[in-house]
């Protein structure tokens, strides 16, 4: 551990993260090549061969030649996804409910007792009617 100073550890981490960044950029360029509908098949093959044979030169040439379009294509793709998502939500919200969804949920005994207590509190049923309904619920 003494032979590996702290500065060397930081430099090793820096090179490691730059290496990861390089691969992310490389894969992003390759993905952009295949997602671009404006490129012909031969142009896609040419860019992929250039990027694979001479990776640094190929990626930098691609970024210089088509870098601005990468951002625009990504923005259009994100916008299309957002519109598709919103359309799906609209369609799902306007679907006709099924019979199971419109059927009232079965009420539990506690819900019925609360409803009866509310009716008694508002004076809709008498104390005697409340006691009979409560006894009936508790027997069942």
GROMACS .gro file of C-alpha atoms in nm:
model
  140
    1UNK     CA    1   0.000   0.000   0.000
    2UNK     CA    2   0.295   0.231   0.063
    3UNK     CA    3   0.409   0.201  -0.298
    4UNK     CA    4   0.082   0.342  -0.434
    5UNK     CA    5   0.040   0.707  -0.327
    6UNK     CA    6  -0.297   0.874  -0.291
    7UNK     CA    7  -0.247   1.085  -0.605
    8UNK     CA    8  -0.197   0.771  -0.811
    9UNK     CA    9  -0.523   0.630  -0.672
   10UNK     CA   10  -0.706   0.946  -0.780
   11UNK     CA   11  -0.546   0.932  -1.126
   12UNK     CA   12  -0.644   0.566  -1.161
   13UNK     CA   13  -1.004   0.652  -1.074
   14UNK     CA   14  -0.997   0.941  -1.321
   15UNK     CA   15  -0.874   0.717  -1.603
   16UNK     CA   16  -1.133   0.453  -1.510
   17UNK     CA   17  -1.420   0.704  -1.524
   18UNK     CA   18  -1.290   0.850  -1.851
   19UNK     CA   19  -1.281   0.497  -1.991
   20UNK     CA   20  -1.645   0.443  -1.886
   21UNK     CA   21  -1.738   0.783  -2.036
   22UNK     CA   22  -1.569   0.686  -2.362
   23UNK     CA   23  -1.772   0.364  -2.390
   24UNK     CA   24  -2.095   0.552  -2.314
   25UNK     CA   25  -2.016   0.799  -2.591
   26UNK     CA   26  -1.925   0.519  -2.832
   27UNK     CA   27  -2.252   0.334  -2.769
   28UNK     CA   28  -2.451   0.656  -2.793
   29UNK     CA   29  -2.301   0.728  -3.136
   30UNK     CA   30  -2.372   0.374  -3.257
   31UNK     CA   31  -2.730   0.394  -3.127
   32UNK     CA   32  -2.778   0.729  -3.301
   33UNK     CA   33  -2.652   0.585  -3.628
   34UNK     CA   34  -2.909   0.306  -3.616
   35UNK     CA   35  -3.197   0.528  -3.498
   36UNK     CA   36  -3.149   0.789  -3.770
   37UNK     CA   37  -3.407   0.733  -4.045
   38UNK     CA   38  -3.240   0.986  -4.276
   39UNK     CA   39  -2.927   0.774  -4.322
   40UNK     CA   40  -2.927   0.505  -4.588
   41UNK     CA   41  -2.816   0.153  -4.509
   42UNK     CA   42  -2.479   0.211  -4.676
   43UNK     CA   43  -2.420   0.527  -4.477
   44UNK     CA   44  -2.505   0.345  -4.153
   45UNK     CA   45  -2.269   0.063  -4.245
   46UNK     CA   46  -1.995   0.314  -4.329
   47UNK     CA   47  -2.026   0.498  -3.999
   48UNK     CA   48  -2.032   0.174  -3.799
   49UNK     CA   49  -1.724   0.041  -3.980
   50UNK     CA   50  -1.541   0.371  -3.926
   51UNK     CA   51  -1.635   0.377  -3.558
   52UNK     CA   52  -1.531   0.012  -3.509
   53UNK     CA   53  -1.204   0.024  -3.708
   54UNK     CA   54  -1.086   0.367  -3.594
   55UNK     CA   55  -1.294   0.432  -3.282
   56UNK     CA   56  -1.147   0.764  -3.167
   57UNK     CA   57  -1.131   0.916  -3.513
   58UNK     CA   58  -1.472   0.772  -3.608
   59UNK     CA   59  -1.652   0.901  -3.300
   60UNK     CA   60  -1.494   1.245  -3.323
   61UNK     CA   61  -1.570   1.266  -3.697
   62UNK     CA   62  -1.930   1.164  -3.629
   63UNK     CA   63  -1.966   1.422  -3.354
   64UNK     CA   64  -1.824   1.694  -3.578
   65UNK     CA   65  -2.031   1.598  -3.883
   66UNK     CA   66  -2.360   1.500  -3.719
   67UNK     CA   67  -2.333   1.608  -3.353
   68UNK     CA   68  -2.594   1.883  -3.370
   69UNK     CA   69  -2.842   1.647  -3.530
   70UNK     CA   70  -2.791   1.396  -3.246
   71UNK     CA   71  -2.950   1.632  -2.996
   72UNK     CA   72  -3.232   1.726  -3.231
   73UNK     CA   73  -3.310   1.362  -3.309
   74UNK     CA   74  -3.306   1.275  -2.940
   75UNK     CA   75  -3.542   1.565  -2.864
   76UNK     CA   76  -3.783   1.457  -3.140
   77UNK     CA   77  -3.771   1.098  -3.015
   78UNK     CA   78  -3.846   1.209  -2.658
   79UNK     CA   79  -4.131   1.427  -2.784
   80UNK     CA   80  -4.281   1.134  -2.979
   81UNK     CA   81  -4.259   0.914  -2.671
   82UNK     CA   82  -4.427   1.182  -2.459
   83UNK     CA   83  -4.708   1.221  -2.714
   84UNK     CA   84  -4.757   0.844  -2.731
   85UNK     CA   85  -4.770   0.827  -2.352
   86UNK     CA   86  -5.025   1.110  -2.331
   87UNK     CA   87  -5.236   0.946  -2.604
   88UNK     CA   88  -5.230   0.618  -2.413
   89UNK     CA   89  -5.341   0.795  -2.094
   90UNK     CA   90  -5.626   0.969  -2.282
   91UNK     CA   91  -5.742   0.640  -2.433
   92UNK     CA   92  -5.722   0.459  -2.102
   93UNK     CA   93  -5.917   0.734  -1.926
   94UNK     CA   94  -6.199   0.729  -2.183
   95UNK     CA   95  -6.247   0.352  -2.198
   96UNK     CA   96  -6.589   0.222  -2.106
   97UNK     CA   97  -6.582   0.075  -1.756
   98UNK     CA   98  -6.641  -0.298  -1.734
   99UNK     CA   99  -6.932  -0.450  -1.543
  100UNK     CA  100  -6.700  -0.547  -1.259
  101UNK     CA  101  -6.575  -0.190  -1.230
  102UNK     CA  102  -6.926  -0.041  -1.217
  103UNK     CA  103  -7.070  -0.291  -0.968
  104UNK     CA  104  -7.083  -0.153  -0.616
  105UNK     CA  105  -6.828  -0.297  -0.380
  106UNK     CA  106  -6.970  -0.526  -0.113
  107UNK     CA  107  -7.008  -0.343   0.214
  108UNK     CA  108  -6.871  -0.484   0.534
  109UNK     CA  109  -7.057  -0.497   0.863
  110UNK     CA  110  -6.855  -0.205   0.996
  111UNK     CA  111  -6.949   0.007   0.693
  112UNK     CA  112  -7.317  -0.079   0.743
  113UNK     CA  113  -7.301   0.011   1.114
  114UNK     CA  114  -7.140   0.345   1.028
  115UNK     CA  115  -7.411   0.412   0.769
  116UNK     CA  116  -7.684   0.325   1.021
  117UNK     CA  117  -7.526   0.548   1.287
  118UNK     CA  118  -7.515   0.832   1.035
  119UNK     CA  119  -7.884   0.782   0.949
  120UNK     CA  120  -7.975   0.781   1.321
  121UNK     CA  121  -7.765   1.093   1.387
  122UNK     CA  122  -7.943   1.281   1.108
  123UNK     CA  123  -8.282   1.171   1.233
  124UNK     CA  124  -8.363   0.961   0.924
  125UNK     CA  125  -8.435   0.654   1.137
  126UNK     CA  126  -8.555   0.622   1.492
  127UNK     CA  127  -8.361   0.470   1.782
  128UNK     CA  128  -8.581   0.160   1.769
  129UNK     CA  129  -8.520   0.111   1.394
  130UNK     CA  130  -8.147   0.159   1.451
  131UNK     CA  131  -8.140  -0.109   1.726
  132UNK     CA  132  -8.334  -0.361   1.510
  133UNK     CA  133  -8.103  -0.305   1.210
  134UNK     CA  134  -7.795  -0.327   1.430
  135UNK     CA  135  -7.916  -0.652   1.591
  136UNK     CA  136  -7.988  -0.794   1.245
  137UNK     CA  137  -7.636  -0.705   1.124
  138UNK     CA  138  -7.471  -0.850   1.431
  139UNK     CA  139  -7.663  -1.180   1.397
  140UNK     CA  140  -7.562  -1.226   1.034
   0.00000   0.00000   0.00000
